[in-house]
PDB file of C-alpha atoms in Angstrom:
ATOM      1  CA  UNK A   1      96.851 137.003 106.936  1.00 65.00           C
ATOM      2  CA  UNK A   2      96.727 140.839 108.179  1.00 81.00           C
ATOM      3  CA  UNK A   3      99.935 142.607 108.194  1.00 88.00           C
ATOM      4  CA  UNK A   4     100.789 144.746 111.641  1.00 93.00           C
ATOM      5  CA  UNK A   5     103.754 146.623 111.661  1.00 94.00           C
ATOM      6  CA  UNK A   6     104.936 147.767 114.870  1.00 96.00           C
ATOM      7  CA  UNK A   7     107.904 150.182 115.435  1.00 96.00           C
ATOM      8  CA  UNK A   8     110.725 150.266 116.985  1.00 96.00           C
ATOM      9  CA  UNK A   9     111.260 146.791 117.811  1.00 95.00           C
ATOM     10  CA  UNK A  10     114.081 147.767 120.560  1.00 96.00           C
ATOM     11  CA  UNK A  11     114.233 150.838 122.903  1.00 97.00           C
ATOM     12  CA  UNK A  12     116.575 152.047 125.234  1.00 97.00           C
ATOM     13  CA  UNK A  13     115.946 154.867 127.849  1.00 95.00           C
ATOM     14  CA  UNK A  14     116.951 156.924 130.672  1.00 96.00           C
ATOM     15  CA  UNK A  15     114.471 156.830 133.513  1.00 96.00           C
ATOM     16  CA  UNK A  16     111.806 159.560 133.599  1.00 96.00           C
ATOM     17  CA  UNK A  17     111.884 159.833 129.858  1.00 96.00           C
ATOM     18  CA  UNK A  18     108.933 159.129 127.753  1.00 97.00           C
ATOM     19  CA  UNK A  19     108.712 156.782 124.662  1.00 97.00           C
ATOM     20  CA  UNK A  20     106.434 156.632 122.124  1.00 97.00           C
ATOM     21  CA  UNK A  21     105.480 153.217 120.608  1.00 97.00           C
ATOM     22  CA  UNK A  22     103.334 152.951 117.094  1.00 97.00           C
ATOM     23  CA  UNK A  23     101.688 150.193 115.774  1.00 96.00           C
ATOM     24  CA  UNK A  24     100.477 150.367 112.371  1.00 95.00           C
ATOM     25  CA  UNK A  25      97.828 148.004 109.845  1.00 93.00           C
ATOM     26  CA  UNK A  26      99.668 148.267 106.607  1.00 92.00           C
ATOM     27  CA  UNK A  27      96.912 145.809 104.703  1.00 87.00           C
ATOM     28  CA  UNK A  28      93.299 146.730 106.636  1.00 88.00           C
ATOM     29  CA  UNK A  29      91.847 149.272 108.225  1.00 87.00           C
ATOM     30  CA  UNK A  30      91.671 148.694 112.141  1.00 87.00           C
ATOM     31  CA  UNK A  31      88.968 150.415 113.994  1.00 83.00           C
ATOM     32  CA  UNK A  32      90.159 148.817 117.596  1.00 89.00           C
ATOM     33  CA  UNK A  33      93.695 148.180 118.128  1.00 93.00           C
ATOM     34  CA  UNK A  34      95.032 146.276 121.476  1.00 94.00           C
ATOM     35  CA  UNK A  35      98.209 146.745 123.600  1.00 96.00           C
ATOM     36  CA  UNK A  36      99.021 144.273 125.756  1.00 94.00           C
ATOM     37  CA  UNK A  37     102.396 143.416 127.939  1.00 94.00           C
ATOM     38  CA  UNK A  38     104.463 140.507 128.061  1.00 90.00           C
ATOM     39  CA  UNK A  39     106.728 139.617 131.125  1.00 83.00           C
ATOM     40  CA  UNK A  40     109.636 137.068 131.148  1.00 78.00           C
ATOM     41  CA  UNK A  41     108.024 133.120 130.615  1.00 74.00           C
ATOM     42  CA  UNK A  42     104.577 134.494 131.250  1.00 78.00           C
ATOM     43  CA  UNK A  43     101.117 134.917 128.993  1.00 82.00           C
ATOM     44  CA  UNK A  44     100.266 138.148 127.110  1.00 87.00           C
ATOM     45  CA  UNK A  45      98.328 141.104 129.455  1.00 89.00           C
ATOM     46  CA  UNK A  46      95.972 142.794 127.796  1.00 91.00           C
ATOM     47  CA  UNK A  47      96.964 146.276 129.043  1.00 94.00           C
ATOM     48  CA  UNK A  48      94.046 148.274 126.719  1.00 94.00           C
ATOM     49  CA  UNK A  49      91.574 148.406 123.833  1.00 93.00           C
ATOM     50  CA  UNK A  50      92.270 151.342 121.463  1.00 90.00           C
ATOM     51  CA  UNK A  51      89.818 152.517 119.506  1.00 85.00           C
ATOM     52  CA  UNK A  52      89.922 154.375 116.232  1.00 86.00           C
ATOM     53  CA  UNK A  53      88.540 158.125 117.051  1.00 84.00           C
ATOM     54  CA  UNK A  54      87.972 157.739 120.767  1.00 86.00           C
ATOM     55  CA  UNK A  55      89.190 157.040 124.501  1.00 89.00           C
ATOM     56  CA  UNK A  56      91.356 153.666 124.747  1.00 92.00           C
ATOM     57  CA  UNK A  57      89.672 150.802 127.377  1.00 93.00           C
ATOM     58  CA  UNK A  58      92.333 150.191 129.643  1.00 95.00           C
ATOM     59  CA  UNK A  59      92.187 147.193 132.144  1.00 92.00           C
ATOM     60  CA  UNK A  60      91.915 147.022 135.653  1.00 92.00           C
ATOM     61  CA  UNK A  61      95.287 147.588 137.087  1.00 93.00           C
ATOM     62  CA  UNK A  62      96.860 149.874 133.820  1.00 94.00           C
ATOM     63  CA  UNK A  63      97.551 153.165 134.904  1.00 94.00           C
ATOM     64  CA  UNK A  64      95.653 155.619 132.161  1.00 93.00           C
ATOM     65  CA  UNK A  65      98.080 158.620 132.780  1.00 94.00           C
ATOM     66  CA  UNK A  66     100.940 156.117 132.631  1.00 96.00           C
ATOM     67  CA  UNK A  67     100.165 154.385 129.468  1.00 96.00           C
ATOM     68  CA  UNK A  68      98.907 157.095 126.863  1.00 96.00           C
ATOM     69  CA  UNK A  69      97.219 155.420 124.141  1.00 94.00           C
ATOM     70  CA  UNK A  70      96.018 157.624 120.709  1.00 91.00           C
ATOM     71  CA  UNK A  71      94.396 156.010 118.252  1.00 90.00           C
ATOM     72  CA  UNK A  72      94.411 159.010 115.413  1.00 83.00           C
ATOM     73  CA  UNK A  73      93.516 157.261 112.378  1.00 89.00           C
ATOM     74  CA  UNK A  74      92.321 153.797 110.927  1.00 89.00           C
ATOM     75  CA  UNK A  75      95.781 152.316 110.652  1.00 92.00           C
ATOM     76  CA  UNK A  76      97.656 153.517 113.322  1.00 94.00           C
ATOM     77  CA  UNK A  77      97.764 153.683 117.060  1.00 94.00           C
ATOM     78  CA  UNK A  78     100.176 154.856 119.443  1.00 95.00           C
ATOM     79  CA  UNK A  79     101.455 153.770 123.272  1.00 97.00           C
ATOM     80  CA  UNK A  80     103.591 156.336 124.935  1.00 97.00           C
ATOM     81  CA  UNK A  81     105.087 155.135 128.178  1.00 97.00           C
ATOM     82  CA  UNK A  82     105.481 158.494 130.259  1.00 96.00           C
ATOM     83  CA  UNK A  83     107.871 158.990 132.718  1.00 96.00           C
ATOM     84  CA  UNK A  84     109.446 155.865 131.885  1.00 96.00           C
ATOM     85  CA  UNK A  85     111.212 153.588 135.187  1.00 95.00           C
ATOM     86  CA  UNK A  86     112.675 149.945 135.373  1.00 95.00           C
ATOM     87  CA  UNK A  87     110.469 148.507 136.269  1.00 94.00           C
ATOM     88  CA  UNK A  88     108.271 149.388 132.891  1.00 95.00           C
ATOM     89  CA  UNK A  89     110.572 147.380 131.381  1.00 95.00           C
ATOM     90  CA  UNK A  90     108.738 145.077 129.334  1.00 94.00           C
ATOM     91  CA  UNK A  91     107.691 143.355 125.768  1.00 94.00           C
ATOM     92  CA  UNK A  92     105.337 145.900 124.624  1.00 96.00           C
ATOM     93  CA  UNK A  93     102.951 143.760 121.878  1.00 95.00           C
ATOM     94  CA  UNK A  94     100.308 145.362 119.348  1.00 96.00           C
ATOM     95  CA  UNK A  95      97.192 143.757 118.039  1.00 94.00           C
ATOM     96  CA  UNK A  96      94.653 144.271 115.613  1.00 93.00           C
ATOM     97  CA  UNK A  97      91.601 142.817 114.057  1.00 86.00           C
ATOM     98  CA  UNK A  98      90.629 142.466 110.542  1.00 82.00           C
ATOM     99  CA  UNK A  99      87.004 143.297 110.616  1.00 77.00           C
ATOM    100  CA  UNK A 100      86.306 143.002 107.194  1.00 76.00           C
ATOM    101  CA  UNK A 101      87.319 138.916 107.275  1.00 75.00           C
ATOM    102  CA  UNK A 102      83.706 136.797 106.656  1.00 74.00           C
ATOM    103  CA  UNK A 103      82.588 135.203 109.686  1.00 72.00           C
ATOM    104  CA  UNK A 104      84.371 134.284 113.082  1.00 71.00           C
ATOM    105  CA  UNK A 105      88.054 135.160 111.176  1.00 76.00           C
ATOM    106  CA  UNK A 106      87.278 138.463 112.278  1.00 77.00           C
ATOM    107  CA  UNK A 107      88.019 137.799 115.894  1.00 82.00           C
ATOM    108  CA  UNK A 108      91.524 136.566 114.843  1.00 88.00           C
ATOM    109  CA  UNK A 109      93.930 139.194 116.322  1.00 90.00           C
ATOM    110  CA  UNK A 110      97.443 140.158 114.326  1.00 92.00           C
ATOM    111  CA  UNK A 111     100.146 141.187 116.006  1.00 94.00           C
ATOM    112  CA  UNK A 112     102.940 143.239 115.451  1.00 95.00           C
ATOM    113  CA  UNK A 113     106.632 142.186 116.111  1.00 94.00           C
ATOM    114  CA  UNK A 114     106.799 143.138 119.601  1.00 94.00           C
ATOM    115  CA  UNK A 115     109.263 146.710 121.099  1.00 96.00           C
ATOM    116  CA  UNK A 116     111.462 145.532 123.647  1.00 95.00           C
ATOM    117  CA  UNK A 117     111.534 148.541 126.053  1.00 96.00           C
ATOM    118  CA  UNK A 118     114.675 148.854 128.647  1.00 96.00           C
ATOM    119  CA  UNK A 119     114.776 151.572 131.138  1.00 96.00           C
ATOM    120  CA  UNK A 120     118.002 152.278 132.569  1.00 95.00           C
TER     121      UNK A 120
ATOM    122  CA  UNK B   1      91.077 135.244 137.058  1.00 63.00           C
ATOM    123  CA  UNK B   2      93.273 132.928 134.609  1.00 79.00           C
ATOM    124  CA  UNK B   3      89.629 131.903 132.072  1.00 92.00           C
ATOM    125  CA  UNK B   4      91.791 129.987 129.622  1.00 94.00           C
ATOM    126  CA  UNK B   5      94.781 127.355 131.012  1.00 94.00           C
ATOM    127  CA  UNK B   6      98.008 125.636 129.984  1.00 95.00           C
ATOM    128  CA  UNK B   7      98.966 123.563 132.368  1.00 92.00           C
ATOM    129  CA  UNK B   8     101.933 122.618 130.694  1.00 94.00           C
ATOM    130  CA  UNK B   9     104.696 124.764 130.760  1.00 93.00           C
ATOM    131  CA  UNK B  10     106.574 122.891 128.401  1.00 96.00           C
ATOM    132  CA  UNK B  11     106.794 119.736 126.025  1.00 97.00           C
ATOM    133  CA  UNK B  12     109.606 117.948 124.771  1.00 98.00           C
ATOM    134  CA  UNK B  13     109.119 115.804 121.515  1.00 98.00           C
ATOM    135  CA  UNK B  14     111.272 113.553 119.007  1.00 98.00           C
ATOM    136  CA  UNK B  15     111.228 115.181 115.326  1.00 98.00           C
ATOM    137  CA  UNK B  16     108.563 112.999 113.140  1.00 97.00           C
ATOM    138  CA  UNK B  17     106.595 112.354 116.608  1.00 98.00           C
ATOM    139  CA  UNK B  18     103.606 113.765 117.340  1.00 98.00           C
ATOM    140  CA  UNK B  19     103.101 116.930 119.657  1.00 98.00           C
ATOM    141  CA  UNK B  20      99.768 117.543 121.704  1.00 98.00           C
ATOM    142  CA  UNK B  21      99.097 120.370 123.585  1.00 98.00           C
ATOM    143  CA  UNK B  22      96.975 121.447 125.412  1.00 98.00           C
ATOM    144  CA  UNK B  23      94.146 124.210 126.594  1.00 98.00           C
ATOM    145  CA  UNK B  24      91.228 124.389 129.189  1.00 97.00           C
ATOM    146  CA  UNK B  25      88.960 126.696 129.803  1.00 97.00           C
ATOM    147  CA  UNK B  26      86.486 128.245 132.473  1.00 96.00           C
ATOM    148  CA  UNK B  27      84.304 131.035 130.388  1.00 93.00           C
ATOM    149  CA  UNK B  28      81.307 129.258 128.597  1.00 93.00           C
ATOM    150  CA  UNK B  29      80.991 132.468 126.745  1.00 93.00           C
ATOM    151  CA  UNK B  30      84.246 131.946 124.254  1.00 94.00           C
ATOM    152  CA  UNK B  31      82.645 130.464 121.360  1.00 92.00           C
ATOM    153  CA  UNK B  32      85.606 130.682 119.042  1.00 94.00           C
ATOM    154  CA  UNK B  33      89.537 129.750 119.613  1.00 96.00           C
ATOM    155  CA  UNK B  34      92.831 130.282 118.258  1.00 96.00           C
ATOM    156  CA  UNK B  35      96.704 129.442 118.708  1.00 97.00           C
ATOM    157  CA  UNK B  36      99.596 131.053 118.402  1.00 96.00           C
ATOM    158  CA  UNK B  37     102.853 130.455 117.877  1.00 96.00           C
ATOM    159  CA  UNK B  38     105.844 132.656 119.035  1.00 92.00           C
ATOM    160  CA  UNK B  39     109.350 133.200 119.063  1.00 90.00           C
ATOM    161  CA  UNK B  40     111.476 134.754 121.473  1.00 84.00           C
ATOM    162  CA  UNK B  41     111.894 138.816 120.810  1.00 81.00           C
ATOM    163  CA  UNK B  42     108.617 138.650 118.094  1.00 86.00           C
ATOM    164  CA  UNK B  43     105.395 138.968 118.220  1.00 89.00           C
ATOM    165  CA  UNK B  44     102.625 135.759 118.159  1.00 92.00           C
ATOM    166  CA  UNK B  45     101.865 134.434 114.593  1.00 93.00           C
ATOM    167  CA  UNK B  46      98.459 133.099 114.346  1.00 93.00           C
ATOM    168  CA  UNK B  47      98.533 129.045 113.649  1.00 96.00           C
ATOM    169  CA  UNK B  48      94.815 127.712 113.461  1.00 96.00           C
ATOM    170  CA  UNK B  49      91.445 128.605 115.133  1.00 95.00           C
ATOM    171  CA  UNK B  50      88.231 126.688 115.555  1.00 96.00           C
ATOM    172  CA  UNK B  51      84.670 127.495 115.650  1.00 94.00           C
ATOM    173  CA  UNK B  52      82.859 126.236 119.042  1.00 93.00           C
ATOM    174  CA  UNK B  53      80.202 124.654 116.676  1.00 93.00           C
ATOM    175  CA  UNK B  54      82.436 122.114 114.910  1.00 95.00           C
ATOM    176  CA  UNK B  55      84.918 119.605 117.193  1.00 96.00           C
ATOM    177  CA  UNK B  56      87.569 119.621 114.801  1.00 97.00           C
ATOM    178  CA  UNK B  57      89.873 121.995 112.221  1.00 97.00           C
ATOM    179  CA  UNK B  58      92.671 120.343 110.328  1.00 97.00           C
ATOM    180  CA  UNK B  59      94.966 122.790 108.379  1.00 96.00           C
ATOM    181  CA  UNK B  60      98.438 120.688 107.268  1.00 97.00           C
ATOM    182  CA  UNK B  61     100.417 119.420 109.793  1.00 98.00           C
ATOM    183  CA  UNK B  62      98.453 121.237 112.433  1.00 98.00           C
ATOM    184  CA  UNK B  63      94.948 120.240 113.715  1.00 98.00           C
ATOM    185  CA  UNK B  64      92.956 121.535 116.703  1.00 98.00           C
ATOM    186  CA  UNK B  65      90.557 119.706 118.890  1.00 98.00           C
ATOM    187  CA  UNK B  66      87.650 120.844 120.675  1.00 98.00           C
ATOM    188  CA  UNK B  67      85.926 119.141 123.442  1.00 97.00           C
ATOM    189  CA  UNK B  68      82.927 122.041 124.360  1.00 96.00           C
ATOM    190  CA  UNK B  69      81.233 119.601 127.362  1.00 96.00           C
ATOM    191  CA  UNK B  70      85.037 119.405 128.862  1.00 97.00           C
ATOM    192  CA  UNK B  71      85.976 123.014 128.314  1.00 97.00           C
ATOM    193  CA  UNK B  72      89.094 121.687 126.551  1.00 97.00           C
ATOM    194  CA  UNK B  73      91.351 122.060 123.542  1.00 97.00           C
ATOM    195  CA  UNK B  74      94.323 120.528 121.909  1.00 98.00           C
ATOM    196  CA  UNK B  75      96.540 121.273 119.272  1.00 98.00           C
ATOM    197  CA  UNK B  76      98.369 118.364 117.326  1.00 98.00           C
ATOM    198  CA  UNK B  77     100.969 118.740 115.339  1.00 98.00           C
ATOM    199  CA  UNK B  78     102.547 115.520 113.187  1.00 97.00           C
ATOM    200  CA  UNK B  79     104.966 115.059 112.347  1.00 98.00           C
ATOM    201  CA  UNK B  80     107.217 117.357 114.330  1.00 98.00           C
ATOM    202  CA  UNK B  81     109.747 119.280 113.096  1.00 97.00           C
ATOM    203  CA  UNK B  82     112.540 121.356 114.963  1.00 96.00           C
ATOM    204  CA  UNK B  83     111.168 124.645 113.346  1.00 95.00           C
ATOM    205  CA  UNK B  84     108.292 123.983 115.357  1.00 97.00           C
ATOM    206  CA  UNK B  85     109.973 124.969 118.602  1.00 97.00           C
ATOM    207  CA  UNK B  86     108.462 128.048 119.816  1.00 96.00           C
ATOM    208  CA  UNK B  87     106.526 128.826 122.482  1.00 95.00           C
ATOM    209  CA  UNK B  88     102.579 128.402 121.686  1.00 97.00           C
ATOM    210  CA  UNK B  89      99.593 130.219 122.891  1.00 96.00           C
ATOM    211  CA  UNK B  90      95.997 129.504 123.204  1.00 97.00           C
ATOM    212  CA  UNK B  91      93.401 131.705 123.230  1.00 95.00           C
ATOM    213  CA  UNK B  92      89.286 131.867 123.013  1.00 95.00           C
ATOM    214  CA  UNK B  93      87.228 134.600 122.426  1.00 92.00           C
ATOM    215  CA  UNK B  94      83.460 135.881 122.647  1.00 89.00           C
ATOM    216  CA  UNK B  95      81.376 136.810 120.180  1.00 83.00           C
ATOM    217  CA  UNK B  96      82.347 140.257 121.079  1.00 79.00           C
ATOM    218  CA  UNK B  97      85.974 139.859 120.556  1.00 78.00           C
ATOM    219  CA  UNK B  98      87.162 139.265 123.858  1.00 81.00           C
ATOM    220  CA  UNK B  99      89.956 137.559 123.677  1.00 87.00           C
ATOM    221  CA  UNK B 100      91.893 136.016 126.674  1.00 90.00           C
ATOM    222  CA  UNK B 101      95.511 133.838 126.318  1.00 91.00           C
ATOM    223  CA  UNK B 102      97.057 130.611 127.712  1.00 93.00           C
ATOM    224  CA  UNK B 103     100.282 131.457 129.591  1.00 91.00           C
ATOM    225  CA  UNK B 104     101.758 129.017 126.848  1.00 94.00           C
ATOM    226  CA  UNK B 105     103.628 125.867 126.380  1.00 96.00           C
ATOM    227  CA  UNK B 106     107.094 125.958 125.282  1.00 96.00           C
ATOM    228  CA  UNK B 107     107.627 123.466 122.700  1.00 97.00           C
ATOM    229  CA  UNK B 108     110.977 121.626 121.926  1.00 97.00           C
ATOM    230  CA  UNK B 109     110.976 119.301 118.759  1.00 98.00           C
ATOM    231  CA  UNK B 110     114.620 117.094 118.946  1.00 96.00           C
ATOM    232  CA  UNK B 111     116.523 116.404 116.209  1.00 93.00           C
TER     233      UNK B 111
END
């Protein structure tokens, strides 16, 4: 299957910094990337949609000025956590679809390895 | 608004057994679905998926169910095998690419 590479796997930060997280397709172009969030023993939270060359969808609840999302180029999008505090810390997954798979496979999200993001 | 459901939080199986878990769903819109497997600290690795127009998808050891009139899937694995202990997610989609996830099942295979 697709290949996402996501980077850095592990962060550690003082409170009211900002960190950047990037999340790259190193076999496909992706023209819509997804961020989601993953708490301790519970399901995946789709946090936004971001998509190649304009504004990210964020869900209802995901502060937009909070959770900057850039989506530059076909292979690569970015989630900066801004004015990072505890309690953002969180499993911080990528996603992205292969749209060039035949048929259905091209709903079939890939996801990167996960950033585990600690905010002292 | 939890749309797709795994009511079991976790499953406990005998290597070489068989392992069935499960996955409903509310939203008659998701016409295709997937699971995933993960470990802890990585990201989910897709397994299998199935298409809402067949009832059945076989790939190895793994094969998914799908019951459309009960809003229901299941995912057997046989035989077990201790590297199958992960935690595994379902999730269905729409035709636009909507996806929602199971909260998951965490799945221990016994030696």
């Amino acid at each position: 299957g697709a290949v996402v590479s996501q980077h850095p796997s592990r962060v550690i930060c003082k409170s009211g910094t900002s960190v950047k997280i990037e999340c790259r397709s190193l076999d496909f172009q992706a023209t819509t990337m997804f961020w989601y969030r993953q708490f301790p023993k519970q399901s995946l939270m789709l946090m936004a949609t971001s998509n190649e060359g304009s504004k990210a969808t964020y869900e209802q609840g995901v502060e937009k000025d909070k959770f900057l999302i850039n989506h530059a180029s076909l292979t690569l999008s970015t989630l900066t956590v801004t004015s990072a505090h505890p309690e953002d810390s969180s499993f911080y997954i990528c996603s992205a679809r292969d749209l060039t798979s035949g048929g259905r496979a091209k709903n079939i999200q890939y996801f990167g390895a996960g950033t585990r993001l600690s905010v002292l | 608004d939890q749309q797709v459901k795994q009511n079991s939080p976790s499953l406990s199986v005998q290597e070489g057994r068989i392992s069935i878990l499960n996955c409903d769903y509310t939203n008659s819109m998701f016409d295709y679905f997937l699971w995933y497997k993960k470990y802890p600290a990585e990201g989910p690795t897709f397994l299998i998926s199935i298409s809402s127009i067949k009832d059945k998808n076989e790939d190895g050891r793994f094969t998914v169910f799908l019951n459309k009139s009960a809003k229901h899937l299941s995912l057997h694995i046989v035989p077990s095998q201790p590297g199958d202990s992960a935690v595994y997610f379902c999730a269905a989609t729409t035709a636009s690419g909507d996806m929602r996830f199971g909260a998951g099942t965490r799945l221990t295979v016994k030696p």
